[in-house]
Amino acid sequence: MGGITTHYIFVTGGVVSSLGKGIVTASLGALLEARRLRVNILKMDPYINVDPGTMNPSQHGEVFVTADGAETDLDLGHYERFVRGSRMSQSNNFTTGSVYAEVIRKERRGDYLGRTVQVIPHITDEIKRRILALGEDHDAVIVEIGGTVGDIESQPFLEAARQLRLEVGARNALFIHLTLVPWLPTAGELKTKPTQNSVKELRSISLQPEIQVCRSTEPLPRDARAKIALFTNVEERAVVPLEDADCIYEIPLLLNRQGLDKIVVEHFGRSCASADLGEWERVVDHLTNPLRKTAIALVGKYLDVPDAYKSLAEAIAHAGIQTRTEVEVRYVDAEEIEQGDDSALADVHAILVPGGFGERGFEGKVRAARYARERNLPYLGICYGLHAAVIDFARNVAGYDNANSTEINPNTRDPVIGLVSEWRDETTGEMHRRDGDEDRGGTMRLGEQGCRLMDGTLARNLYATGTVSERHRHRYEVNDHYISEFESLGLKVAGRSDEQLVEMIELPGQDWFVACQFHPEFTSSPRDGHPLFRGFIEAANRHAAAVATSAQAAAD
Ligand code: GLN
């Protein structure tokens, strides 16, 4: 258990949703880590789904996969990207559904000895148990409470937080409330009333924030700050303005300038080092002062929700930071390409095909891989993007016209991508299907696994090491049955898993053509980047420079 030396910080949101609570939480984590505290972070989600694994990315944004294979809320991605020492696991994110599932399981088992099982204390006890468990070996646990204060859904979380404050002692718990202070053009001012009302709502359930963070599009004037302090009963210095920033990696710096981390450690009576934010300054400097520009196409299908490719967009930005490149990401609809319209790929410097599921748009991804291969454009294929590249190679280089993934066509004559159980009969080479594989959840390859890189490959050079660990979330694999033939035709297997599954392929005849079965975007961070994304953006830059040179030569 956490004990009293662990401090608990709760972050709530009010007025509207999508205020960037996850970024504020992650940024506070970064600041406390910069003060050498050991920080753990938890996201509590107020919905009934047991986990977000089965939720459509168009609804809820990307599913973030942790090293231990949990399918979690995308905010955990922010936590890992901002807090270097944090390593999220399945205990760092839970939903109302999972809490109820656990309590109901215990009730069925007879653990409650026939007593009536209720929200208070049984549900709230289970929530508190999970929060306290995260305190072990940490100085601080930051708990982001999903949803907006006033929603019915998040009430048990808020009630559990209230009880926990009493149990650990008021000096060991702290509440931060984040609200929107809207700009009213007709009045020409920022309005503080919604914030006042939102804190009133919190106080009605006996919660008083110590810190009030105010999101706004304009600078918060002194008198508005004083008014918020007065009406919310928060010290004026603890009313922290947070104006819209150009990039999320600036937020730790902005909050530090407003004294957020200082107020937090003072509240806990902790004497600790002041925050060294040199690395964050470098990140922001490189991001805001790029030396070159490049454009890449991201060929996907969940284009209606910007968060559907969150980690990917961040990983690309990180590569931009590392190479001082302003990367323009053009989101290209795979279905458009499927219908034969390649125009969106015409003037990009590289193509990225990300992960995905199901039939819709997949042929467009195969076409995009072919487009990159035939024009020697840098290509990075991730998971489904690897499948697309292998299928293109099988059809258009090796001449297997019907090559496909069994995810798309279970009866294809040439299942170059399939379930392990379908192809792995090494003695007969026969394909066969095992019962139960239709249950997607049950057979997913999830989480971090080792990959051995082959000497002399681009991947081996980029990673500068012989073995790496990367995260998976998929069911289908490259069918080894075809590999020796493909290798004789110029495809190279650059990495294999511990069980010898194909993890990475390359086309050494191309300038830069790499695809991986895992998701490197989950382990990229603004300060450290990721070797594959860095290599990809460097290749895009080389391509952009070559295009510029030949255009210049043509003009001369
Ligand atoms: N749909 C593919 C599979 O299940 C790829 C999954 C992914 O791209 N994450 O294997």
Coordinates of C-alpha atoms and ligand atoms in Angstrom, one line a residue:
M1 CA 0.0 0.0 0.0
G2 CA 1.0 3.6 -0.6
G3 CA 1.3 4.7 3.0
I4 CA 1.4 8.3 4.1
T5 CA 4.7 9.1 2.4
T6 CA 2.9 8.8 -1.0
H7 CA 1.0 11.8 -2.1
Y8 CA -2.1 11.7 -4.1
I9 CA -3.1 14.3 -6.7
F10 CA -6.6 14.2 -8.3
V11 CA -7.2 16.0 -11.5
T12 CA -10.8 16.8 -12.4
G13 CA -12.4 18.7 -15.3
G14 CA -15.3 21.0 -15.5
V15 CA -17.4 23.1 -17.8
V16 CA -16.7 21.2 -21.0
S17 CA -15.0 17.9 -22.0
S18 CA -11.9 17.7 -24.2
L19 CA -10.0 20.4 -22.2
G20 CA -6.7 18.6 -22.3
K21 CA -6.9 17.1 -18.8
G22 CA -4.6 14.3 -20.0
I23 CA -2.0 16.7 -21.1
V24 CA -2.1 18.8 -17.9
T25 CA -1.9 15.5 -15.9
A26 CA 1.1 14.3 -18.0
S27 CA 2.7 17.8 -17.8
L28 CA 2.5 17.9 -14.0
G29 CA 4.0 14.4 -14.0
A30 CA 6.9 15.7 -16.1
L31 CA 7.4 18.6 -13.7
L32 CA 7.4 16.4 -10.6
E33 CA 9.8 14.0 -12.3
A34 CA 12.0 16.9 -13.1
R35 CA 12.0 17.6 -9.4
R36 CA 13.3 14.0 -9.0
L37 CA 10.1 12.6 -7.6
R38 CA 9.0 9.1 -8.6
V39 CA 5.6 9.6 -10.2
N40 CA 2.9 7.2 -11.1
I41 CA -0.2 8.1 -13.1
L42 CA -3.7 6.7 -13.3
K43 CA -6.6 7.3 -15.6
M44 CA -10.1 6.4 -14.4
D45 CA -12.6 6.2 -17.2
P46 CA -16.3 6.6 -16.4
Y47 CA -17.8 4.2 -19.0
I48 CA -19.2 0.7 -18.7
N49 CA -16.9 -1.0 -21.3
V50 CA -14.5 -3.1 -19.3
D51 CA -11.6 -1.8 -21.4
P52 CA -11.3 0.2 -24.6
G53 CA -10.0 -2.7 -26.6
T54 CA -13.2 -3.3 -28.4
M55 CA -14.1 0.4 -29.0
N56 CA -13.9 1.8 -32.5
P57 CA -11.1 4.4 -32.8
S58 CA -13.6 6.7 -34.6
Q59 CA -15.5 6.9 -31.3
H60 CA -12.8 7.1 -28.7
G61 CA -9.5 7.8 -30.4
E62 CA -6.7 5.3 -30.5
V63 CA -6.3 2.4 -28.3
F64 CA -3.0 2.7 -26.5
V65 CA -1.1 -0.6 -25.8
T66 CA 1.0 -0.9 -22.8
A67 CA 4.2 -3.0 -22.5
D68 CA 2.2 -5.6 -20.6
G69 CA -0.3 -5.8 -23.3
A70 CA -3.2 -3.8 -21.8
E71 CA -5.5 -2.0 -24.3
T72 CA -6.0 1.4 -22.7
D73 CA -7.1 4.9 -23.0
L74 CA -4.9 7.1 -25.2
D75 CA -4.1 9.4 -22.3
L76 CA -1.7 6.7 -21.1
G77 CA 0.3 7.5 -24.2
H78 CA 0.7 11.1 -23.0
Y79 CA 1.8 9.9 -19.6
E80 CA 4.6 7.7 -21.0
R81 CA 5.6 10.4 -23.5
F82 CA 5.9 13.1 -20.8
V83 CA 7.2 11.1 -17.9
R84 CA 10.3 9.2 -18.9
G85 CA 10.4 7.0 -15.8
S86 CA 6.8 5.9 -16.1
R87 CA 6.0 2.6 -17.5
M88 CA 2.3 2.2 -17.8
S89 CA 0.6 -1.2 -17.2
Q90 CA -2.9 -2.5 -17.0
S91 CA -3.3 -1.1 -13.5
N92 CA -2.8 2.4 -14.7
N93 CA -6.2 2.7 -16.5
F94 CA -9.5 1.3 -15.4
T95 CA -13.1 1.9 -16.3
T96 CA -16.3 1.9 -14.3
G97 CA -17.2 -1.3 -16.1
S98 CA -14.1 -3.1 -14.8
V99 CA -14.7 -2.0 -11.2
Y100 CA -18.3 -3.3 -11.4
A101 CA -17.2 -6.5 -13.0
E102 CA -14.7 -7.1 -10.2
V103 CA -17.3 -6.3 -7.4
I104 CA -19.9 -8.5 -9.1
R105 CA -17.4 -11.3 -9.4
K106 CA -16.6 -11.1 -5.7
E107 CA -20.3 -11.0 -4.9
R108 CA -21.0 -14.1 -6.9
R109 CA -18.1 -15.8 -5.1
G110 CA -19.7 -15.0 -1.8
D111 CA -17.1 -12.6 -0.6
Y112 CA -19.6 -10.2 0.8
L113 CA -21.2 -12.8 3.0
G114 CA -24.8 -12.0 2.0
R115 CA -24.6 -8.3 2.8
T116 CA -26.2 -5.8 0.4
V117 CA -23.6 -4.7 -2.2
Q118 CA -23.7 -1.0 -2.8
V119 CA -22.0 1.8 -4.6
I120 CA -20.8 3.1 -1.2
P121 CA -18.9 1.4 0.2
H122 CA -18.3 -1.6 -2.2
I123 CA -17.7 0.2 -5.5
T124 CA -15.8 3.1 -3.8
D125 CA -13.7 0.7 -1.8
E126 CA -12.6 -1.2 -5.0
I127 CA -11.7 2.2 -6.6
K128 CA -9.7 3.2 -3.6
R129 CA -7.9 -0.1 -3.4
R130 CA -6.8 0.3 -7.0
I131 CA -5.6 3.9 -6.5
L132 CA -3.6 3.0 -3.3
A133 CA -2.0 0.0 -5.0
L134 CA -0.3 2.4 -7.4
G135 CA 1.4 4.3 -4.6
E136 CA 3.8 1.6 -3.9
D137 CA 7.4 2.7 -4.6
H138 CA 6.3 6.1 -5.7
D139 CA 6.4 9.6 -4.2
A140 CA 3.3 10.8 -5.9
V141 CA 0.3 9.3 -7.7
I142 CA -1.6 11.6 -10.1
V143 CA -5.1 10.4 -10.7
E144 CA -6.9 11.8 -13.7
I145 CA -10.6 11.4 -13.3
G146 CA -12.3 11.1 -16.7
G147 CA -15.5 12.9 -17.6
T148 CA -16.7 16.2 -16.5
V149 CA -17.7 17.1 -12.9
G150 CA -21.5 17.0 -12.7
D151 CA -21.9 13.9 -14.9
I152 CA -23.7 11.0 -13.2
E153 CA -21.0 8.7 -14.5
S154 CA -18.0 10.0 -12.7
Q155 CA -19.7 10.4 -9.3
P156 CA -18.3 7.2 -7.7
F157 CA -14.8 8.2 -8.7
L158 CA -15.2 11.6 -7.1
E159 CA -16.7 10.1 -4.0
A160 CA -13.8 7.6 -3.7
A161 CA -11.4 10.5 -4.0
R162 CA -13.1 12.4 -1.3
Q163 CA -12.9 9.4 1.0
L164 CA -9.3 8.7 0.1
R165 CA -8.4 12.3 1.1
L166 CA -9.8 11.7 4.5
E167 CA -7.9 8.4 4.9
V168 CA -4.5 9.6 3.8
G169 CA -4.9 13.0 5.4
A170 CA -5.6 16.4 3.8
R171 CA -1.9 17.3 3.6
N172 CA -1.2 14.2 1.5
A173 CA -3.9 14.7 -1.0
L174 CA -4.5 17.6 -3.4
F175 CA -7.2 18.4 -5.9
I176 CA -6.6 20.2 -9.2
H177 CA -9.6 21.3 -11.2
L178 CA -9.4 22.3 -14.8
T179 CA -12.0 24.4 -16.5
L180 CA -12.6 26.4 -19.6
V181 CA -12.8 30.2 -19.2
P182 CA -14.6 31.1 -22.4
W183 CA -14.0 34.3 -24.4
L184 CA -17.3 36.0 -25.2
P185 CA -16.7 38.1 -28.3
T186 CA -19.9 40.2 -27.8
A187 CA -18.8 41.2 -24.3
G188 CA -15.1 41.3 -25.3
E189 CA -14.1 39.5 -22.1
L190 CA -13.3 36.1 -20.6
K191 CA -16.2 34.8 -18.5
T192 CA -15.5 33.3 -15.1
K193 CA -19.0 32.2 -14.2
P194 CA -18.9 28.7 -15.7
T195 CA -15.7 28.1 -13.6
Q196 CA -17.4 29.4 -10.5
N197 CA -20.4 27.1 -11.1
S198 CA -18.2 24.1 -11.8
V199 CA -16.3 24.5 -8.5
K200 CA -19.6 25.0 -6.7
E201 CA -20.7 21.7 -8.1
L202 CA -17.5 20.1 -6.7
R203 CA -18.1 21.7 -3.3
S204 CA -21.6 20.3 -3.2
I205 CA -20.0 16.8 -3.0
S206 CA -17.5 18.1 -0.4
L207 CA -14.5 18.6 -2.7
Q208 CA -12.6 21.8 -2.6
P209 CA -9.8 22.1 -5.2
E210 CA -6.5 23.5 -3.9
I211 CA -5.5 24.5 -7.5
Q212 CA -7.7 25.8 -10.2
V213 CA -6.3 25.6 -13.8
C214 CA -8.0 27.9 -16.3
R215 CA -7.9 27.1 -20.0
S216 CA -8.5 30.1 -22.2
T217 CA -7.8 31.4 -25.6
E218 CA -6.8 34.9 -24.3
P219 CA -4.6 35.9 -21.4
L220 CA -6.4 35.8 -18.1
P221 CA -6.5 39.3 -16.7
R222 CA -5.5 40.0 -13.1
D223 CA -9.1 40.9 -12.0
A224 CA -10.6 37.7 -13.6
R225 CA -8.0 35.7 -11.7
A226 CA -8.8 37.4 -8.5
K227 CA -12.5 36.9 -9.0
I228 CA -12.1 33.2 -9.7
A229 CA -10.0 32.9 -6.5
L230 CA -12.6 34.7 -4.5
F231 CA -15.6 32.7 -5.7
T232 CA -13.9 29.3 -5.9
N233 CA -12.2 29.7 -2.5
V234 CA -8.8 28.9 -4.1
E235 CA -5.6 31.0 -3.2
E236 CA -5.0 33.5 -6.0
R237 CA -1.5 32.2 -6.8
A238 CA -3.1 28.8 -7.2
V239 CA -5.5 30.0 -9.9
V240 CA -3.2 28.9 -12.7
P241 CA -3.9 30.4 -16.2
L242 CA -3.3 28.1 -19.1
E243 CA -3.6 29.8 -22.5
D244 CA -3.7 27.8 -25.7
A245 CA -0.2 26.7 -26.7
D246 CA 1.3 26.1 -30.1
C247 CA 2.4 22.7 -29.1
I248 CA 1.6 20.3 -26.2
Y249 CA 5.3 20.0 -25.2
E250 CA 5.3 23.6 -24.2
I251 CA 2.7 22.9 -21.4
P252 CA 5.2 21.7 -18.8
L253 CA 7.1 24.9 -19.3
L254 CA 4.0 27.1 -19.1
L255 CA 2.7 25.5 -16.0
N256 CA 6.1 25.7 -14.4
R257 CA 6.3 29.4 -15.1
Q258 CA 2.9 29.8 -13.3
G259 CA 4.4 28.0 -10.3
L260 CA 2.2 24.9 -10.5
D261 CA 4.8 22.3 -9.3
K262 CA 6.0 24.7 -6.6
I263 CA 2.5 25.0 -5.2
V264 CA 2.1 21.2 -5.3
V265 CA 5.3 20.3 -3.5
E266 CA 4.7 23.1 -0.9
H267 CA 1.3 21.7 -0.2
F268 CA 2.8 18.3 0.5
G269 CA 5.6 19.9 2.6
R270 CA 8.2 18.2 0.4
S271 CA 11.6 19.7 0.0
C272 CA 12.9 18.7 -3.4
A273 CA 15.1 19.9 -6.2
S274 CA 13.8 22.6 -8.5
A275 CA 12.7 21.4 -11.9
D276 CA 15.4 21.2 -14.5
L277 CA 13.5 21.7 -17.8
G278 CA 16.4 22.1 -20.2
E279 CA 15.4 19.1 -22.2
W280 CA 11.8 20.4 -22.6
E281 CA 13.2 23.7 -23.7
R282 CA 15.2 22.0 -26.4
V283 CA 12.2 20.0 -27.5
V284 CA 10.1 23.2 -27.9
D285 CA 13.0 25.1 -29.6
H286 CA 13.5 22.3 -32.2
L287 CA 9.7 22.1 -32.8
T288 CA 9.3 25.8 -33.3
N289 CA 12.5 26.5 -35.2
P290 CA 12.7 23.7 -37.8
L291 CA 15.5 23.9 -40.5
R292 CA 13.7 22.0 -43.3
K293 CA 10.2 20.9 -44.4
T294 CA 8.9 17.6 -45.6
A295 CA 5.4 16.2 -46.4
I296 CA 4.4 12.7 -45.8
A297 CA 1.1 10.8 -46.6
L298 CA -0.5 8.8 -43.8
V299 CA -2.9 6.4 -45.6
G300 CA -5.6 5.4 -43.2
K301 CA -9.3 5.1 -42.6
Y302 CA -10.2 6.6 -39.3
L303 CA -9.8 10.1 -40.5
D304 CA -12.9 11.7 -38.9
V305 CA -11.4 11.7 -35.4
P306 CA -8.0 13.3 -35.1
D307 CA -7.1 11.3 -32.0
A308 CA -7.5 8.0 -33.9
Y309 CA -3.8 8.1 -34.9
K310 CA -2.6 10.0 -31.8
S311 CA 0.6 8.1 -30.9
L312 CA 1.5 8.0 -34.6
A313 CA 1.1 11.7 -35.1
E314 CA 3.2 12.3 -32.0
A315 CA 5.9 9.8 -33.1
I316 CA 6.2 11.7 -36.4
A317 CA 6.4 15.0 -34.5
H318 CA 9.2 13.5 -32.4
A319 CA 11.1 12.6 -35.5
G320 CA 10.6 16.1 -36.6
I321 CA 12.1 17.4 -33.3
Q322 CA 15.1 15.1 -33.7
T323 CA 15.8 16.0 -37.3
R324 CA 14.7 19.6 -37.0
T325 CA 12.1 19.1 -39.7
E326 CA 8.6 20.5 -40.0
V327 CA 6.7 17.5 -41.1
E328 CA 3.4 18.1 -42.8
V329 CA 1.3 15.0 -42.4
R330 CA -1.4 14.6 -45.1
Y331 CA -4.1 12.3 -44.0
V332 CA -5.1 10.3 -47.1
D333 CA -8.3 8.2 -47.2
A334 CA -7.3 4.7 -48.1
E335 CA -10.7 4.2 -49.8
E336 CA -9.9 7.0 -52.2
I337 CA -6.8 5.3 -53.3
E338 CA -8.6 2.0 -53.5
Q339 CA -10.9 3.6 -56.0
G340 CA -7.9 4.5 -58.1
D341 CA -7.3 8.1 -57.2
D342 CA -3.6 8.4 -56.4
S343 CA -3.5 12.1 -56.7
A344 CA -3.0 12.7 -52.9
L345 CA 0.3 10.7 -53.1
A346 CA 1.6 12.7 -56.0
D347 CA 3.8 15.2 -54.2
V348 CA 4.6 13.8 -50.8
H349 CA 8.1 12.8 -49.8
A350 CA 7.2 9.5 -48.1
I351 CA 4.3 7.2 -47.4
L352 CA 3.3 5.8 -44.1
V353 CA 0.7 3.0 -43.9
P354 CA -0.4 2.5 -40.3
G355 CA -2.2 -0.3 -38.4
G356 CA -5.9 -1.0 -39.0
F357 CA -8.5 -3.7 -39.0
G358 CA -11.0 -5.1 -41.4
E359 CA -11.6 -4.9 -45.1
R360 CA -12.6 -1.3 -45.7
G361 CA -9.8 0.6 -47.4
F362 CA -7.3 -2.3 -47.2
E363 CA -6.9 -2.5 -51.0
G364 CA -6.0 1.2 -50.9
K365 CA -3.2 0.4 -48.5
V366 CA -1.9 -2.3 -50.8
R367 CA -2.0 0.2 -53.7
A368 CA -0.1 2.8 -51.5
A369 CA 2.6 0.3 -50.8
R370 CA 2.9 -0.5 -54.5
Y371 CA 3.0 3.2 -55.3
A372 CA 5.9 3.7 -52.9
R373 CA 7.8 0.7 -54.2
E374 CA 7.4 1.5 -57.9
R375 CA 8.5 5.1 -57.4
N376 CA 11.2 4.4 -54.8
L377 CA 9.4 6.6 -52.3
P378 CA 10.4 6.1 -48.6
Y379 CA 7.8 3.7 -47.1
L380 CA 7.1 2.9 -43.5
G381 CA 4.5 0.1 -43.0
I382 CA 3.2 -0.5 -39.5
C383 CA 1.3 -3.8 -38.7
Y384 CA -1.5 -3.6 -41.4
G385 CA 1.0 -1.5 -43.4
L386 CA 3.4 -4.5 -43.3
H387 CA 0.7 -6.8 -44.4
A388 CA -0.1 -4.4 -47.3
A389 CA 3.5 -4.3 -48.4
V390 CA 3.9 -8.1 -48.3
I391 CA 0.7 -8.6 -50.3
D392 CA 1.8 -6.0 -52.9
F393 CA 5.2 -7.8 -53.2
A394 CA 3.5 -11.2 -53.5
R395 CA 1.1 -10.1 -56.2
N396 CA 3.2 -7.7 -58.2
V397 CA 6.8 -9.0 -57.8
A398 CA 6.3 -12.7 -57.1
G399 CA 3.3 -13.1 -59.4
Y400 CA 0.8 -14.5 -56.9
D401 CA -2.2 -12.7 -58.3
N402 CA -4.5 -13.9 -55.6
A403 CA -2.2 -13.2 -52.6
N404 CA -4.1 -11.8 -49.7
S405 CA -4.5 -11.9 -46.0
T406 CA -7.0 -14.4 -44.6
E407 CA -8.4 -11.5 -42.6
I408 CA -9.8 -10.2 -45.9
N409 CA -10.3 -13.4 -47.8
P410 CA -10.3 -16.6 -45.6
N411 CA -10.3 -18.8 -48.7
T412 CA -7.6 -17.1 -50.7
R413 CA -5.3 -19.4 -52.7
D414 CA -2.3 -17.7 -51.4
P415 CA -2.6 -16.6 -47.8
V416 CA 0.7 -14.7 -47.5
I417 CA -0.7 -13.2 -44.3
G418 CA -2.7 -15.5 -42.0
L419 CA -3.3 -16.7 -38.6
V420 CA -0.4 -18.8 -37.2
S421 CA -2.7 -21.7 -36.8
E422 CA -3.6 -21.6 -40.5
W423 CA -0.2 -21.8 -41.9
R424 CA 2.2 -23.2 -39.4
D425 CA 2.3 -26.8 -40.3
E426 CA 5.9 -27.1 -41.1
T427 CA 5.9 -30.7 -42.1
T428 CA 3.2 -30.7 -44.7
G429 CA 3.1 -27.0 -45.5
E430 CA -0.7 -27.4 -45.4
M431 CA -3.0 -24.6 -44.4
H432 CA -5.5 -25.5 -41.8
R433 CA -7.8 -23.5 -39.5
R434 CA -8.2 -24.0 -35.8
D435 CA -11.5 -23.6 -34.0
G436 CA -11.9 -20.5 -31.9
D437 CA -9.8 -18.1 -34.0
E438 CA -12.9 -16.0 -34.8
D439 CA -12.7 -14.7 -31.3
R440 CA -10.5 -11.7 -32.0
G441 CA -10.0 -10.6 -28.4
G442 CA -8.8 -14.0 -27.3
T443 CA -6.1 -14.5 -29.9
M444 CA -4.6 -11.1 -30.2
R445 CA -0.8 -10.9 -29.9
L446 CA -0.6 -8.0 -27.5
G447 CA 2.1 -6.1 -25.7
E448 CA 5.9 -6.0 -25.7
Q449 CA 7.8 -8.8 -27.3
G450 CA 11.4 -9.3 -28.3
C451 CA 12.7 -9.0 -31.8
R452 CA 16.1 -10.1 -33.1
L453 CA 17.4 -8.0 -35.9
M454 CA 19.5 -9.4 -38.8
D455 CA 23.0 -8.1 -39.4
G456 CA 23.5 -5.8 -42.4
T457 CA 19.9 -4.6 -42.4
L458 CA 18.7 -1.0 -42.3
A459 CA 16.7 -1.9 -39.2
R460 CA 19.8 -3.2 -37.4
N461 CA 21.6 0.0 -38.3
L462 CA 18.9 2.3 -37.3
Y463 CA 18.3 0.7 -33.9
A464 CA 22.1 0.3 -33.5
T465 CA 21.4 -2.9 -31.5
G466 CA 20.8 -6.6 -32.2
T467 CA 17.6 -7.1 -30.2
V468 CA 14.7 -4.8 -29.5
S469 CA 11.4 -5.0 -27.6
E470 CA 8.3 -3.5 -29.3
R471 CA 4.6 -3.6 -28.7
H472 CA 2.1 -5.6 -30.7
R473 CA -1.7 -5.6 -31.3
H474 CA -2.7 -7.9 -34.1
R475 CA -3.8 -11.4 -34.9
Y476 CA -2.4 -12.0 -38.4
E477 CA 1.2 -12.8 -39.3
V478 CA 3.4 -13.1 -42.3
N479 CA 3.2 -16.7 -43.7
D480 CA 6.7 -18.1 -43.5
H481 CA 5.8 -20.6 -46.2
Y482 CA 6.5 -18.0 -48.9
I483 CA 9.5 -16.3 -47.3
S484 CA 12.4 -18.1 -49.0
E485 CA 10.9 -17.4 -52.4
F486 CA 10.3 -13.7 -51.5
E487 CA 13.8 -13.4 -50.3
S488 CA 15.2 -14.7 -53.5
L489 CA 13.2 -11.9 -55.3
G490 CA 14.6 -9.1 -53.2
L491 CA 12.5 -8.9 -50.0
K492 CA 14.6 -9.2 -46.8
V493 CA 13.3 -10.3 -43.4
A494 CA 15.1 -7.9 -41.1
G495 CA 13.7 -9.1 -37.8
R496 CA 12.2 -12.1 -36.2
S497 CA 10.4 -12.7 -32.9
D498 CA 11.6 -15.1 -30.3
E499 CA 9.2 -17.6 -31.8
Q500 CA 10.7 -16.9 -35.2
L501 CA 7.7 -14.9 -36.5
V502 CA 8.5 -12.3 -39.1
E503 CA 8.7 -8.9 -37.3
M504 CA 10.3 -6.7 -39.9
I505 CA 10.8 -6.7 -43.6
E506 CA 12.8 -4.4 -45.9
L507 CA 13.3 -4.0 -49.6
P508 CA 17.1 -3.4 -49.9
G509 CA 16.7 -2.5 -53.6
Q510 CA 14.8 0.6 -52.5
D511 CA 16.2 3.7 -50.8
W512 CA 14.1 3.2 -47.7
F513 CA 11.4 0.7 -47.5
V514 CA 10.7 -0.8 -44.0
A515 CA 7.7 -2.4 -42.5
C516 CA 7.2 -3.8 -39.0
Q517 CA 4.6 -6.1 -37.4
F518 CA 4.7 -4.1 -34.2
H519 CA 3.8 -0.6 -33.3
P520 CA 6.9 1.6 -32.8
E521 CA 4.7 4.7 -32.3
F522 CA 3.8 3.5 -28.8
T523 CA 7.4 3.8 -27.5
S524 CA 8.4 7.1 -29.2
S525 CA 8.8 10.2 -26.9
P526 CA 9.5 13.8 -27.5
R527 CA 12.9 13.8 -25.7
D528 CA 14.2 10.5 -27.1
G529 CA 12.3 9.9 -30.3
H530 CA 12.3 6.5 -32.0
P531 CA 14.9 5.1 -34.4
L532 CA 12.5 3.9 -37.1
F533 CA 10.6 7.2 -37.2
R534 CA 13.8 9.2 -37.2
G535 CA 15.1 7.0 -40.1
F536 CA 11.9 7.4 -42.0
I537 CA 11.8 11.3 -41.7
E538 CA 15.5 11.4 -42.6
A539 CA 14.7 9.4 -45.7
A540 CA 11.8 11.7 -46.5
N541 CA 14.2 14.7 -46.2
R542 CA 16.7 13.1 -48.5
H543 CA 13.9 12.4 -51.0
A544 CA 12.7 16.0 -50.7
A545 CA 16.2 17.3 -51.3
A546 CA 16.6 15.1 -54.3
V547 CA 13.3 16.3 -55.7
A548 CA 14.4 19.9 -55.2
T549 CA 17.7 19.3 -56.8
S550 CA 16.2 17.7 -59.9
A551 CA 13.6 20.5 -60.2
Q552 CA 16.5 23.0 -60.0
A553 CA 18.4 21.1 -62.7
A554 CA 15.4 21.1 -64.9
A555 CA 14.9 24.8 -64.4
D556 CA 18.6 25.6 -65.2
Ligands
GLN1 N1 -5.7 -6.3 -38.8 C1 -4.4 -6.8 -38.7 C2 -4.3 -7.9 -37.7 O1 -5.2 -8.1 -36.9 C3 -3.4 -5.7 -38.3 C4 -3.7 -5.1 -37.0 C5 -3.0 -3.8 -36.8 O2 -2.6 -3.1 -37.7 N2 -2.9 -3.3 -35.5 O3 -3.3 -8.7 -37.7

